Structure formats: structure tokens, C-alpha cells
Amino acid sequence: MEPSYDLHTHSTASDGSLTPSELVHEAAAAGVTHIALSDHDTTEGLEDAKAAADAAGIRLIPAVEISATWMEKSVHVVGLAIDPAGALLQQGLAGLRTLRHERAEEMGRRLDKHGIPGAFEAAAALTPSGMVTRTHFARVIAAQGLAASVSDVFNRYLAQGKPGYVSTRWAELEQVVAWIHSAGGTAVVAHPQRYKLTASWMRRLLGEFKEMGGGALEVVAGAGYPQDIQAAASHARRFGLLASAGSDYHGPEQPWLRLGRLPPLPSDLTPVWSPWHE
Ligand code: AMP
Ligand code: MN
Ligand code: MN
Ligand code: MN
């Protein structure tokens, strides 16, 4: 079978809508041969995902998407091919989940003052894992008919500067890279186009990331628009970063994102999976 990689996905262990095993089955049905489950700040789904991948005959790459703060900006770093038993990594993730919980309670208080009562409790009820993300709030608020869609909720209530937004200091980028390395993984800057950085800020971020030992950049990210791929590819070349590819799939309610349906990486770049065997 042609190898097909999707190295950035979510399950119900964070803000995805499929369970880890449903996600892996979807991926296998879509022809994905190597899937990374990369939930936000948790590795809880990896065990079920591994069992499902073994049963389906595809490879599960254990991963996690870690929330970092760099220069007052939120940056997401995917740790690929990590050992989830890594103690330093797990300690770091546990700290982030505590921050997330406090942030979610504060979001609930702010939304309450803004005339949307009970949002924290309703969001928490959507997630048995206890991982309350902005996506859960968005689903609650959209279901109340206060906005046309989940993404409209972000624009009206949850994005920076909006009533439910709570600014949070996540882990330092350098720490995040160190946690990933301590668990034997490769650190990947996720979806670079999402940070709205100028080219010079992006160079600064990636230069520092490379110095910290960061290994790769998501060159094909999300829907994989050609102009985003071109921009990311030139950054990967400049900083000698490996290239990753991931859909950032969260479930079938975002039909424009499909598992494994990613444009190819520019052929001169070295894929992040090139050192992996099998
Ligand atoms: P959090 O990590 O709790 O701040 O939540 C961030 C998550 O919200 C991201 O991982 C996305 O899944 C989702 N998200 C962010 N912005 C949007 C948007 N404009 N529309 C839909 N989902 C979004
Ligand atoms: Mn998400
Ligand atoms: Mn992300
Ligand atoms: Mn993601």
C-alpha cells in the first residue's frame, strides 16, 4: 500500500469529536497508513488508539500537541513519536491541564457576566476526560443558538479581545521542546499560518526553535493551501527543519478537513518520517 501520513489529529481525549478508536478506523478507511493522534496537552487517548491501529493494520505514531507561549503569543508544538511514559513530559502536561482547568472556570465566569450562564458546567459535561477547551465552549454556545457556527462563536465570544477570552501563559517554548526530547520525540511547530506572524517574526520564532533543538515544521497543515505550503517550505529550507504534514482533523463536523487528504510535501524537503522505519 502507498504510505499515507496524517501527523496531526484530535480525539475525544481533547477537543475532537471521535473517540481514539473511531478516529483510527476512519483513518484506516481513508487509506491513511501512519496516523499521529496529537491531542491537546494529553496522551490519554494513545492506548486505545494503538489497540485500534494494531487491529486495523496501520501505524499509530504516539503524539501530543502542547500549548506553549513564546513572546506573549500562543504557539502549538506537536511532539511526534514520543514515549508517553516519559515522566518529565507527563509532569509538564499535568501542569498545563491545571492551567486549562483554571482558565476554563474563568471563561465560564466571564461568559456568565456577559449573559451566558452555566457555560463552564455545560462545556465540562461534554468532555468526560475533563479536558475543557475553547472548542467545548464553542459547541455549547453554538447549540444555544447564540451564533451560526462553532467558528462564528470563536469570532464573537472566544477569540482574543472577545468577552470570553482569557489570556493564559502556557509553558515556555524551550521547556516544551525539552519535555518532548526527554520523551524521545521530535518537536514540530504546528500550523505556522495560524499565528498571523510577519515573515520576520516567523523567522525569529523558527530560529529560536531550531536553536532549542526543535526538529520540524508542519509544512502541510490543515487544509493545505498552496500559498501556506510555499511559505512554510521556504522557512523549513532556511532553518534546516524537517517537514511534517497533518490535517488537524477534529471530526466529521468540519467536512472541509479530511483525514489523510493532504497535498504532497515539496519534493526537496526531508519528511519528518524519513528516519522512521517500517
Ligand atoms: P484552546 O486550546 O482551548 O485555546 O482551544 C483551541 C482550539 O480551538 C484549537 O485547537 C481549535 O481546535 C479550535 N479553534 C480555534 N480557533 C477556531 C476557529 N476560529 N474556529 C473553529 N475552531 C477554532
Ligand atoms: Mn483543537
Ligand atoms: Mn493547534
Ligand atoms: Mn491541533
XYZ file of N, CA and C in Angstrom, residues 5-128:
372
model
N 0.544 9.607 5.246
C 0.777 10.095 6.606
C -0.203 11.205 6.968
N -0.774 11.133 8.163
C -1.515 12.269 8.724
C -1.034 12.412 10.165
N -0.218 13.442 10.402
C 0.532 13.521 11.664
C 0.017 14.604 12.613
N -1.280 14.916 12.531
C -1.859 15.889 13.470
C -3.370 15.664 13.480
N -3.864 15.037 14.553
C -5.307 14.764 14.661
C -5.734 14.821 16.133
N -7.041 14.937 16.340
C -7.605 15.033 17.700
C -8.722 14.018 17.916
N -8.890 13.640 19.180
C -9.964 12.707 19.572
C -10.709 13.293 20.767
N -11.671 12.535 21.283
C -12.418 12.964 22.473
C -11.536 13.084 23.719
N -10.279 12.634 23.651
C -9.385 12.870 24.794
C -9.080 14.366 24.934
N -9.241 15.152 23.837
C -9.201 16.616 23.974
C -10.422 17.182 23.261
N -10.272 17.886 22.149
C -11.432 18.539 21.551
C -11.889 17.935 20.234
N -11.473 16.698 19.938
C -12.016 16.020 18.767
C -13.375 15.428 19.091
N -14.128 15.059 18.058
C -15.451 14.503 18.337
C -15.522 12.993 18.146
N -14.481 12.357 17.623
C -14.457 10.893 17.539
C -13.600 10.334 18.673
N -13.957 9.154 19.161
C -13.090 8.504 20.149
C -11.793 8.100 19.441
N -10.732 7.834 20.214
C -9.477 7.430 19.570
C -9.672 6.252 18.620
N -10.477 5.285 19.025
C -10.616 4.109 18.161
C -11.471 4.432 16.930
N -12.504 5.250 17.076
C -13.277 5.686 15.892
C -12.382 6.453 14.912
N -11.544 7.308 15.469
C -10.647 8.113 14.632
C -9.711 7.216 13.817
N -9.131 6.241 14.488
C -8.184 5.347 13.805
C -8.909 4.550 12.720
N -10.136 4.113 12.999
C -10.886 3.380 11.975
C -11.205 4.253 10.781
N -11.581 5.514 11.038
C -11.817 6.468 9.946
C -10.561 6.635 9.104
N -9.432 6.751 9.812
C -8.160 6.962 9.107
C -7.842 5.759 8.227
N -7.992 4.570 8.785
C -7.691 3.361 8.011
C -8.611 3.294 6.790
N -9.891 3.628 6.983
C -10.843 3.583 5.866
C -10.477 4.611 4.797
N -9.848 5.713 5.223
C -9.456 6.767 4.273
C -8.104 6.457 3.620
N -7.515 5.314 3.941
C -6.255 4.939 3.295
C -5.009 5.472 3.980
N -5.175 6.031 5.201
C -4.003 6.501 5.952
C -3.244 5.275 6.474
N -1.931 5.279 6.279
C -1.131 4.148 6.778
C -0.409 4.493 8.078
N -0.187 5.806 8.333
C 0.512 6.254 9.540
C -0.258 7.444 10.106
N -0.847 7.256 11.270
C -1.607 8.360 11.871
C -1.012 8.726 13.222
N -0.828 10.031 13.437
C -0.424 10.512 14.756
C -1.668 11.061 15.444
N -1.979 10.526 16.629
C -3.009 11.143 17.469
C -2.286 12.165 18.335
N -2.673 13.445 18.191
C -1.945 14.533 18.864
C -2.936 15.406 19.626
N -3.517 14.861 20.682
C -4.484 15.639 21.451
C -3.795 16.775 22.209
N -4.599 17.810 22.530
C -4.063 18.963 23.253
C -3.666 18.567 24.675
N -2.383 18.667 24.990
C -1.875 18.573 26.362
C -2.243 17.278 27.094
N -2.504 16.214 26.345
C -2.773 14.927 26.991
C -2.398 13.777 26.061
N -1.976 12.670 26.666
C -1.692 11.456 25.897
C -2.718 10.366 26.227
N -3.804 10.786 26.856
C -4.769 9.821 27.361
C -5.347 8.888 26.288
N -5.496 9.376 25.069
C -6.138 8.561 24.023
C -5.211 7.560 23.348
N -3.912 7.626 23.653
C -2.951 6.869 22.839
C -3.083 5.349 22.979
N -3.427 4.902 24.178
C -3.504 3.456 24.386
C -4.624 2.840 23.539
N -5.798 3.459 23.582
C -6.923 2.959 22.773
C -6.615 3.092 21.290
N -5.957 4.190 20.924
C -5.627 4.400 19.509
C -4.662 3.321 19.025
N -3.714 2.945 19.867
C -2.727 1.929 19.490
C -3.414 0.586 19.271
N -4.315 0.240 20.177
C -5.028 -1.035 20.039
C -5.838 -1.046 18.738
N -6.488 0.073 18.451
C -7.302 0.150 17.226
C -6.415 0.089 15.982
N -5.248 0.750 16.041
C -4.346 0.754 14.882
C -3.808 -0.653 14.639
N -3.455 -1.352 15.695
C -2.974 -2.734 15.541
C -4.060 -3.590 14.887
N -5.290 -3.415 15.359
C -6.398 -4.210 14.807
C -6.641 -3.869 13.335
N -6.463 -2.579 12.984
C -6.743 -2.147 11.603
C -5.541 -2.337 10.687
N -4.395 -2.690 11.256
C -3.203 -2.897 10.430
C -2.554 -1.616 9.944
N -2.716 -0.509 10.694
C -1.990 0.720 10.351
C -1.110 1.116 11.537
N -0.230 2.115 11.301
C 0.718 2.506 12.341
C 0.210 3.715 13.098
N 0.266 3.625 14.436
C -0.083 4.770 15.285
C 1.225 5.404 15.723
N 1.371 6.697 15.426
C 2.532 7.432 15.906
C 2.089 8.155 17.176
N 2.630 7.796 18.342
C 2.193 8.447 19.581
C 2.625 9.918 19.572
N 1.687 10.804 19.853
C 1.980 12.236 19.735
C 1.147 13.033 20.727
N 1.438 14.329 20.794
C 0.703 15.245 21.674
C 0.897 16.649 21.103
N -0.118 17.502 21.203
C 0.012 18.898 20.764
C 0.057 19.765 22.014
N 1.203 20.393 22.241
C 1.438 21.085 23.511
C 1.262 22.595 23.335
N 0.563 23.202 24.302
C 0.324 24.647 24.288
C 1.530 25.364 24.872
N 2.150 26.218 24.066
C 3.320 26.971 24.512
C 3.042 28.459 24.384
N 3.824 29.253 25.136
C 3.776 30.699 24.974
C 5.166 31.169 24.583
N 5.231 31.914 23.500
C 6.504 32.467 23.030
C 6.277 33.941 22.725
N 7.007 34.804 23.403
C 6.850 36.246 23.175
C 5.376 36.669 23.316
N 4.733 36.185 24.379
C 3.327 36.542 24.655
C 2.342 35.977 23.635
N 2.804 35.128 22.737
C 1.893 34.549 21.746
C 1.749 33.048 22.010
N 0.556 32.525 21.719
C 0.354 31.081 21.840
C 0.902 30.382 20.607
N 1.715 29.379 20.841
C 2.276 28.584 19.746
C 2.046 27.120 20.097
N 1.596 26.331 19.127
C 1.361 24.913 19.382
C 2.519 24.086 18.845
N 3.017 23.188 19.676
C 4.132 22.333 19.289
C 3.666 20.884 19.357
N 3.743 20.194 18.230
C 3.402 18.772 18.231
C 4.659 17.978 18.559
N 4.553 17.098 19.526
C 5.633 16.152 19.834
C 5.291 14.851 19.127
N 6.134 14.460 18.186
C 5.857 13.241 17.401
C 6.732 12.092 17.877
N 6.190 10.893 17.819
C 6.926 9.673 18.177
C 7.501 9.788 19.587
N 6.657 10.232 20.486
C 7.034 10.358 21.895
C 6.799 9.030 22.619
N 7.495 8.881 23.729
C 7.181 7.788 24.648
C 6.242 8.369 25.709
N 4.962 7.974 25.689
C 4.011 8.592 26.620
C 4.344 8.302 28.081
N 5.240 7.359 28.330
C 5.614 7.077 29.726
C 6.625 8.090 30.259
N 7.135 8.975 29.423
C 8.147 9.945 29.861
C 7.667 10.781 31.046
N 8.402 10.716 32.166
C 7.927 11.344 33.406
C 7.939 12.874 33.310
N 9.020 13.439 32.726
C 9.115 14.895 32.626
C 7.999 15.444 31.738
N 7.764 14.745 30.628
C 6.682 15.145 29.717
C 5.350 15.114 30.451
N 5.069 14.025 31.146
C 3.770 13.900 31.811
C 3.592 14.943 32.908
N 4.691 15.251 33.589
C 4.616 16.283 34.630
C 4.274 17.641 33.993
N 4.902 17.931 32.869
C 4.624 19.181 32.153
C 3.183 19.236 31.682
N 2.698 18.155 31.115
C 1.318 18.135 30.602
C 0.318 18.297 31.738
N 0.620 17.686 32.879
C -0.298 17.798 34.025
C -0.412 19.263 34.457
N 0.717 19.976 34.452
C 0.691 21.400 34.804
C -0.165 22.188 33.819
N -0.041 21.877 32.545
C -0.844 22.579 31.540
C -2.332 22.296 31.711
N -2.663 21.065 32.084
C -4.089 20.753 32.273
C -4.659 21.514 33.465
N -3.840 21.725 34.495
C -4.296 22.538 35.628
C -4.576 23.972 35.160
N -3.635 24.525 34.373
C -3.853 25.870 33.823
C -5.131 25.927 32.991
N -5.325 24.907 32.165
C -6.520 24.851 31.314
C -7.786 24.862 32.145
N -7.766 24.085 33.242
C -8.958 23.997 34.077
C -9.269 25.368 34.704
N -8.219 26.021 35.212
C -8.427 27.351 35.816
C -8.915 28.345 34.771
N -8.325 28.258 33.587
C -8.752 29.160 32.518
C -10.216 28.916 32.178
N -10.612 27.649 32.095
C -11.992 27.329 31.708
C -12.986 27.872 32.743
N -12.625 27.760 34.025
C -13.519 28.312 35.053
C -13.650 29.820 34.899
N -12.526 30.476 34.627
C -12.556 31.933 34.439
C -13.360 32.313 33.179
N -13.215 31.514 32.120
C -14.026 31.767 30.917
C -15.500 31.683 31.267
N -15.855 30.668 32.075
C -17.234 30.498 32.495
C -17.744 31.726 33.240
N -16.897 32.264 34.153
C -17.309 33.458 34.915
C -17.512 34.653 33.984
N -16.594 34.809 33.030
C -16.721 35.966 32.121
C -17.936 35.849 31.224
N -18.202 34.640 30.740
C -19.365 34.450 29.861
C -20.641 34.671 30.665
N -20.614 34.221 31.933
C -21.741 34.438 32.825
C -22.063 35.940 32.923
N -21.023 36.733 33.174
C -21.218 38.195 33.263
C -21.716 38.769 31.952
N -21.407 38.079 30.871
C -21.810 38.551 29.556
C -23.203 38.028 29.179
N -23.880 37.389 30.142
C -25.247 36.940 29.877
C -25.356 35.521 29.347
N -24.278 34.735 29.482
C -24.353 33.317 29.077
C -24.029 32.461 30.303
N -25.063 32.150 31.107
C -24.804 31.422 32.350
C -24.557 29.929 32.109
N -23.800 29.334 33.020
C -23.654 27.869 33.016
C -22.772 27.295 31.923
N -22.019 28.149 31.242
C -21.240 27.640 30.097
C -20.129 26.698 30.550
N -19.472 27.022 31.667
C -18.390 26.134 32.116
C -18.929 24.736 32.401
N -20.034 24.681 33.164
C -20.590 23.379 33.540
C -21.017 22.608 32.284
N -21.639 23.308 31.343
C -22.099 22.637 30.122
C -20.919 22.165 29.280
N -19.866 22.982 29.212
C -18.684 22.586 28.436
C -18.010 21.387 29.094
N -17.913 21.430 30.431
C -17.259 20.326 31.146
C -18.054 19.029 30.963
N -19.370 19.156 30.870
C -20.205 17.957 30.704
C -19.990 17.303 29.344
N -19.465 18.054 28.382
C -19.221 17.490 27.045
C -17.956 16.645 26.999
N -17.133 16.728 28.032
C -15.837 16.092 27.951
C -15.533 15.211 29.162
N -15.800 13.926 29.024
C -15.566 13.005 30.133
C -14.107 12.990 30.586
